[in-house]
Amino acid sequence: MSNETQRHADLLEQRYGTQTKPENIIWSAQVEAMLSHRSVRTFLEDDLPDGALATLVATAQSASTSSALNQWSVVAVTDKALKLKLAKTIAETVPTDRIPWIEEAPALLLWVADASRSAEITKAQGSEPVVLDYLDSFLMASIDTALAAQNASLAAESIGLGVVFLGVMRNAAKAVADIIGLPSHSFVAFGMAVGRPDPERISSIRPRPAQPMVLHHNQYAKGRYLDYVDEYEKASQAFRNAQGMSPKTWQGAIHGSMTSMDYMGGRQELRDMVTQQGFKLL
Ligand SMILES: Cc1cc2nc3c(=O)[nH]c(=O)nc-3n(C[C@H](O)[C@H](O)[C@H](O)COP(=O)(O)O)c2cc1C
């Protein structure tokens, strides 16, 4: 087996564990990099290298964007005191007293679903941006923001950085918006801690379910996922054990996420927050 073949087999082993693996992956350097993804929550204190931010933003801007409206922005928080303030604001919404990866990472990127420019440009032409009143506009800006951020995350990983997405920023959506001075028709969809991964505290690739759980051909195969749950539980358990994580089944974790208001941590207020920001969600 060549080094390359071995590397690819290792990646599939880590991504799927003992589950059935796809056998016909068309490998490229980019595919390999994407299959190597793991969230990073342990960072060195080093500042981002020169040009890193510009690179992340250029790749984010290269993502598709609905109707070329460019309805997202990113606020790069590198000021340590401001970042700590944001970290503390969020830590108050979760059961732990601190969120070390926000404190440690040299940069916290706040990805803003941002229709504020569209609203202003429309008003400057003497009209009301009535389309922004509809849920679809909110969704459109949010989707574009996620695509942009995902491109940036892959770029970050390709230049030796690591990231973790931070949906937890929405726990205190209003406070975060106030701290960074967001305009109307915008909100922080999620954050992203970025930095150089600490080689002493490296994270592992987290397995995903076998492909038939998520891939349907022509028609949605309702309930077929049930055939694959047990296998995924085994892969998930093996990962958790190897990471020294608390024993928890995947289905148990889903149940917790679907029933616990603690898990929501303040995000149950999101509708109020985004409507105060001008999105009517009609
Ligand atoms: C939109 C989004 C929000 C997330 N929010 C958080 C978060 O608030 N805190 C955190 O530690 N991880 C967060 N994550 C990371 C996920 O927990 C992680 O992607 C998942 O467990 C799979 O692990 P992996 O990225 O290492 O493959 C988020 C991921 C996404 C896509």
CSV table of N, CA and C in Angstrom, one decimal, residues 121-181:
chain,number,residue,atom,x,y,z
A,121,ILE,N,-28.8,50.6,1.2
A,121,ILE,CA,-28.7,51.0,-0.2
A,121,ILE,C,-30.1,51.1,-0.9
A,122,THR,N,-31.0,50.3,-0.4
A,122,THR,CA,-32.4,50.4,-0.9
A,122,THR,C,-33.0,51.8,-0.5
A,123,LYS,N,-32.9,52.1,0.8
A,123,LYS,CA,-33.4,53.3,1.3
A,123,LYS,C,-32.8,54.6,0.6
A,124,ALA,N,-31.5,54.4,0.4
A,124,ALA,CA,-30.8,55.6,-0.3
A,124,ALA,C,-31.4,55.8,-1.7
A,125,GLN,N,-32.1,54.8,-2.2
A,125,GLN,CA,-32.7,55.0,-3.5
A,125,GLN,C,-34.2,55.3,-3.4
A,126,GLY,N,-34.6,55.6,-2.2
A,126,GLY,CA,-35.9,56.2,-2.0
A,126,GLY,C,-37.0,55.1,-1.7
A,127,SER,N,-36.6,53.8,-1.5
A,127,SER,CA,-37.6,52.8,-1.3
A,127,SER,C,-37.4,52.1,0.0
A,128,GLU,N,-38.5,51.4,0.4
A,128,GLU,CA,-38.4,50.6,1.6
A,128,GLU,C,-38.0,49.1,1.2
A,129,PRO,N,-37.1,48.5,2.0
A,129,PRO,CA,-36.7,47.1,1.7
A,129,PRO,C,-37.7,46.1,2.2
A,130,VAL,N,-38.9,46.1,1.6
A,130,VAL,CA,-40.0,45.3,2.1
A,130,VAL,C,-39.6,43.8,2.1
A,131,VAL,N,-38.8,43.4,1.2
A,131,VAL,CA,-38.5,41.9,1.1
A,131,VAL,C,-37.7,41.4,2.4
A,132,LEU,N,-37.0,42.4,3.0
A,132,LEU,CA,-36.3,42.0,4.2
A,132,LEU,C,-37.3,41.6,5.4
A,133,ASP,N,-38.6,41.9,5.2
A,133,ASP,CA,-39.5,41.6,6.3
A,133,ASP,C,-39.8,40.1,6.3
A,134,TYR,N,-39.4,39.3,5.3
A,134,TYR,CA,-39.8,37.9,5.2
A,134,TYR,C,-38.7,37.0,5.7
A,135,LEU,N,-39.2,35.9,6.3
A,135,LEU,CA,-38.3,34.9,6.8
A,135,LEU,C,-37.2,34.5,5.8
A,136,ASP,N,-37.6,34.4,4.5
A,136,ASP,CA,-36.6,34.0,3.6
A,136,ASP,C,-35.3,34.9,3.5
A,137,SER,N,-35.5,36.2,3.8
A,137,SER,CA,-34.4,37.1,3.7
A,137,SER,C,-33.4,36.8,4.9
A,138,PHE,N,-34.0,36.5,6.0
A,138,PHE,CA,-33.2,36.1,7.2
A,138,PHE,C,-32.4,34.8,6.9
A,139,LEU,N,-33.2,33.9,6.3
A,139,LEU,CA,-32.5,32.6,6.0
A,139,LEU,C,-31.4,32.8,5.0
A,140,MET,N,-31.7,33.6,4.0
A,140,MET,CA,-30.8,33.8,2.9
A,140,MET,C,-29.4,34.4,3.5
A,141,ALA,N,-29.6,35.4,4.3
A,141,ALA,CA,-28.3,36.0,4.9
A,141,ALA,C,-27.6,35.0,5.8
A,142,SER,N,-28.4,34.2,6.5
A,142,SER,CA,-27.8,33.2,7.4
A,142,SER,C,-27.1,32.1,6.6
A,143,ILE,N,-27.7,31.7,5.5
A,143,ILE,CA,-27.0,30.6,4.7
A,143,ILE,C,-25.8,31.2,4.1
A,144,ASP,N,-25.8,32.4,3.5
A,144,ASP,CA,-24.6,33.0,2.9
A,144,ASP,C,-23.5,33.1,4.0
A,145,THR,N,-23.9,33.5,5.2
A,145,THR,CA,-22.9,33.6,6.2
A,145,THR,C,-22.2,32.3,6.5
A,146,ALA,N,-23.0,31.2,6.6
A,146,ALA,CA,-22.5,29.9,6.9
A,146,ALA,C,-21.5,29.4,5.8
A,147,LEU,N,-21.9,29.7,4.6
A,147,LEU,CA,-21.1,29.2,3.5
A,147,LEU,C,-19.7,30.0,3.5
A,148,ALA,N,-19.8,31.3,3.7
A,148,ALA,CA,-18.6,32.1,3.8
A,148,ALA,C,-17.7,31.6,4.9
A,149,ALA,N,-18.3,31.3,6.0
A,149,ALA,CA,-17.4,30.9,7.2
A,149,ALA,C,-16.8,29.5,6.9
A,150,GLN,N,-17.6,28.7,6.3
A,150,GLN,CA,-17.1,27.3,6.1
A,150,GLN,C,-15.9,27.4,5.1
A,151,ASN,N,-16.0,28.3,4.1
A,151,ASN,CA,-14.8,28.4,3.2
A,151,ASN,C,-13.6,28.9,4.0
A,152,ALA,N,-13.9,29.9,4.9
A,152,ALA,CA,-12.8,30.5,5.7
A,152,ALA,C,-12.2,29.4,6.6
A,153,SER,N,-13.0,28.5,7.1
A,153,SER,CA,-12.5,27.5,8.0
A,153,SER,C,-11.6,26.5,7.3
A,154,LEU,N,-12.0,26.2,6.1
A,154,LEU,CA,-11.1,25.3,5.3
A,154,LEU,C,-9.8,25.9,4.9
A,155,ALA,N,-9.9,27.2,4.6
A,155,ALA,CA,-8.7,28.0,4.3
A,155,ALA,C,-7.8,28.0,5.5
A,156,ALA,N,-8.4,28.3,6.6
A,156,ALA,CA,-7.6,28.3,7.9
A,156,ALA,C,-6.8,27.0,8.1
A,157,GLU,N,-7.6,25.9,7.9
A,157,GLU,CA,-7.0,24.6,8.2
A,157,GLU,C,-5.8,24.3,7.2
A,158,SER,N,-6.0,24.9,5.9
A,158,SER,CA,-5.0,24.6,4.9
A,158,SER,C,-3.7,25.4,5.1
A,159,ILE,N,-3.8,26.4,6.0
A,159,ILE,CA,-2.5,27.2,6.3
A,159,ILE,C,-2.1,27.0,7.7
A,160,GLY,N,-2.4,25.8,8.3
A,160,GLY,CA,-1.9,25.4,9.6
A,160,GLY,C,-2.6,25.9,10.8
A,161,LEU,N,-3.8,26.6,10.6
A,161,LEU,CA,-4.6,27.1,11.7
A,161,LEU,C,-5.7,26.1,12.0
A,162,GLY,N,-6.3,26.3,13.1
A,162,GLY,CA,-7.5,25.4,13.5
A,162,GLY,C,-8.6,26.4,13.9
A,163,VAL,N,-9.8,25.8,13.8
A,163,VAL,CA,-11.0,26.6,14.2
A,163,VAL,C,-12.0,25.8,14.9
A,164,VAL,N,-12.8,26.5,15.7
A,164,VAL,CA,-14.0,25.9,16.2
A,164,VAL,C,-15.2,26.9,16.0
A,165,PHE,N,-16.2,26.4,15.4
A,165,PHE,CA,-17.4,27.3,15.2
A,165,PHE,C,-18.0,27.5,16.6
A,166,LEU,N,-18.7,28.6,16.8
A,166,LEU,CA,-19.3,28.9,18.1
A,166,LEU,C,-20.7,29.4,18.0
A,167,GLY,N,-21.6,28.4,17.9
A,167,GLY,CA,-23.0,28.7,17.9
A,167,GLY,C,-23.4,29.3,19.3
A,168,VAL,N,-22.6,29.0,20.3
A,168,VAL,CA,-22.9,29.5,21.6
A,168,VAL,C,-22.9,31.1,21.7
A,169,MET,N,-22.4,31.7,20.7
A,169,MET,CA,-22.4,33.2,20.7
A,169,MET,C,-23.9,33.7,20.7
A,170,ARG,N,-24.8,32.9,20.1
A,170,ARG,CA,-26.2,33.3,20.0
A,170,ARG,C,-26.9,33.2,21.4
A,171,ASN,N,-26.2,32.5,22.4
A,171,ASN,CA,-26.8,32.5,23.7
A,171,ASN,C,-27.0,33.9,24.3
A,172,ALA,N,-26.1,34.8,23.9
A,172,ALA,CA,-26.3,36.2,24.4
A,172,ALA,C,-26.2,37.1,23.1
A,173,ALA,N,-27.1,36.8,22.2
A,173,ALA,CA,-27.1,37.5,20.9
A,173,ALA,C,-27.2,39.0,21.0
A,174,LYS,N,-28.1,39.5,21.9
A,174,LYS,CA,-28.3,40.9,22.1
A,174,LYS,C,-27.1,41.6,22.7
A,175,ALA,N,-26.5,41.0,23.7
A,175,ALA,CA,-25.4,41.5,24.4
A,175,ALA,C,-24.2,41.6,23.4
A,176,VAL,N,-24.0,40.5,22.6
A,176,VAL,CA,-22.9,40.5,21.7
A,176,VAL,C,-23.1,41.6,20.6
A,177,ALA,N,-24.4,41.7,20.2
A,177,ALA,CA,-24.6,42.8,19.2
A,177,ALA,C,-24.3,44.1,19.7
A,178,ASP,N,-24.7,44.4,21.0
A,178,ASP,CA,-24.4,45.7,21.6
A,178,ASP,C,-22.9,45.9,21.8
A,179,ILE,N,-22.2,44.9,22.2
A,179,ILE,CA,-20.8,45.0,22.4
A,179,ILE,C,-20.0,45.4,21.1
A,180,ILE,N,-20.4,44.8,20.0
A,180,ILE,CA,-19.7,45.1,18.8
A,180,ILE,C,-20.4,46.2,17.9
A,181,GLY,N,-21.5,46.7,18.4
A,181,GLY,CA,-22.2,47.8,17.7
A,181,GLY,C,-22.8,47.5,16.4
